[in-house]
Short mmCIF file of C-alpha atoms in Angstrom, two decimals:
data_model
loop_
_atom_site.label_atom_id
_atom_site.label_comp_id
_atom_site.label_asym_id
_atom_site.label_seq_id
_atom_site.Cartn_x
_atom_site.Cartn_y
_atom_site.Cartn_z
CA UNK A 1 136.40 70.72 106.02
CA UNK A 2 135.31 72.61 102.95
CA UNK A 3 131.95 73.36 102.04
CA UNK A 4 130.13 71.74 98.84
CA UNK A 5 127.61 74.20 96.99
CA UNK A 6 123.87 71.88 97.76
CA UNK A 7 122.98 71.82 94.10
CA UNK A 8 126.45 70.04 93.23
CA UNK A 9 126.25 67.37 95.69
CA UNK A 10 122.77 66.35 93.67
CA UNK A 11 124.24 66.77 90.72
CA UNK A 12 125.13 63.39 91.23
CA UNK A 13 122.71 60.23 90.49
CA UNK A 14 124.10 58.19 92.91
CA UNK A 15 124.41 60.93 95.81
CA UNK A 16 120.51 61.15 94.82
CA UNK A 17 119.99 57.95 95.43
CA UNK A 18 121.70 57.81 98.80
CA UNK A 19 119.90 60.79 100.10
CA UNK A 20 116.72 58.77 99.20
CA UNK A 21 117.86 55.54 100.70
CA UNK A 22 118.30 57.75 104.22
CA UNK A 23 114.45 58.96 104.11
CA UNK A 24 113.94 55.50 105.41
CA UNK A 25 116.61 56.39 108.63
CA UNK A 26 119.65 56.36 109.41
CA UNK A 27 122.03 53.70 107.27
CA UNK A 28 125.75 52.31 107.34
CA UNK A 29 127.82 52.38 104.81
CA UNK A 30 128.05 48.96 104.19
CA UNK A 31 124.24 49.12 103.98
CA UNK A 32 124.59 52.27 101.70
CA UNK A 33 127.07 49.99 99.48
CA UNK A 34 124.96 47.07 99.18
CA UNK A 35 122.40 49.10 96.72
CA UNK A 36 124.71 49.97 94.29
CA UNK A 37 127.22 48.82 91.56
CA UNK A 38 130.05 50.40 93.45
CA UNK A 39 132.43 49.67 96.34
CA UNK A 40 132.29 50.77 99.75
CA UNK A 41 135.39 53.63 99.34
CA UNK A 42 133.09 55.23 95.75
CA UNK A 43 130.39 55.34 98.41
CA UNK A 44 131.91 56.73 101.51
CA UNK A 45 133.49 59.18 98.71
CA UNK A 46 129.85 59.51 97.83
CA UNK A 47 128.75 60.28 101.45
CA UNK A 48 131.96 62.85 102.24
CA UNK A 49 130.67 64.87 99.24
CA UNK A 50 126.99 64.90 100.78
CA UNK A 51 128.74 65.80 104.28
CA UNK A 52 130.28 68.43 103.01
CA UNK A 53 127.29 69.84 101.86
CA UNK A 54 125.81 69.28 105.18
CA UNK A 55 123.06 67.16 103.52
CA UNK A 56 124.00 64.21 106.10
CA UNK A 57 125.57 63.85 109.27
CA UNK A 58 127.69 60.92 110.41
CA UNK A 59 127.09 59.07 113.84
CA UNK A 60 129.51 56.50 115.42
CA UNK A 61 128.49 53.29 116.46
CA UNK A 62 130.79 51.12 117.55
CA UNK A 63 133.10 50.13 114.68
CA UNK A 64 130.90 51.79 112.07
CA UNK A 65 129.35 54.78 111.05
CA UNK A 66 125.71 55.31 110.71
CA UNK A 67 124.66 58.37 108.35
CA UNK A 68 121.37 60.20 108.83
CA UNK A 69 119.71 62.47 106.39
CA UNK A 70 119.71 66.78 107.38
CA UNK A 71 117.06 67.75 105.05
CA UNK A 72 117.93 71.30 106.20
CA UNK A 73 120.16 72.61 103.18
CA UNK A 74 117.27 71.46 100.68
CA UNK A 75 115.34 74.67 101.61
CA UNK A 76 117.57 76.07 99.40
CA UNK A 77 116.52 73.96 96.45
CA UNK A 78 113.35 74.70 97.41
CA UNK A 79 113.19 78.21 97.39
CA UNK A 80 115.30 77.88 93.65
CA UNK A 81 112.44 75.46 92.51
CA UNK A 82 110.10 78.14 93.75
CA UNK A 83 110.97 80.90 91.44
CA UNK A 84 109.73 78.62 88.05
CA UNK A 85 106.96 76.84 89.44
CA UNK A 86 105.39 80.45 90.14
CA UNK A 87 106.53 81.56 87.21
CA UNK A 88 105.20 78.12 85.33
CA UNK A 89 101.57 78.49 87.15
CA UNK A 90 101.61 82.68 85.71
CA UNK A 91 101.99 80.89 82.44
CA UNK A 92 99.07 78.15 82.73
CA UNK A 93 96.50 80.33 84.13
CA UNK A 94 97.27 83.18 81.33
CA UNK A 95 97.06 79.78 78.77
CA UNK A 96 93.96 78.96 80.62
CA UNK A 97 92.71 82.22 80.36
CA UNK A 98 93.59 82.47 76.52
CA UNK A 99 91.74 79.20 76.19
CA UNK A 100 88.70 80.12 77.64
CA UNK A 101 88.10 83.37 75.58
CA UNK A 102 88.92 81.50 72.50
CA UNK A 103 86.43 79.14 73.44
CA UNK A 104 84.13 81.64 74.28
CA UNK A 105 84.01 83.30 70.66
#
């Protein structure tokens, strides 16, 4: 199975919502599909993309498959976002210093 980039997987709002639902615990595909105006096959396709990005794992239980969130690949997103967080913290600190200096004049 070819791997999918985490950022590509997260680009779709349906997949992001599936991940949000899985934060509460494992869910069967039918349970997940009820939360969308999509059919079960479309939700299954989104789950396949999330599996290829290693954001979910599949567990067979009898005739159903349950999906579990695996947040480990999200660390890549966190690292990427951290560079912007640091950038904005630095910029806002500089702005605060400038405003403090202006207020003293």
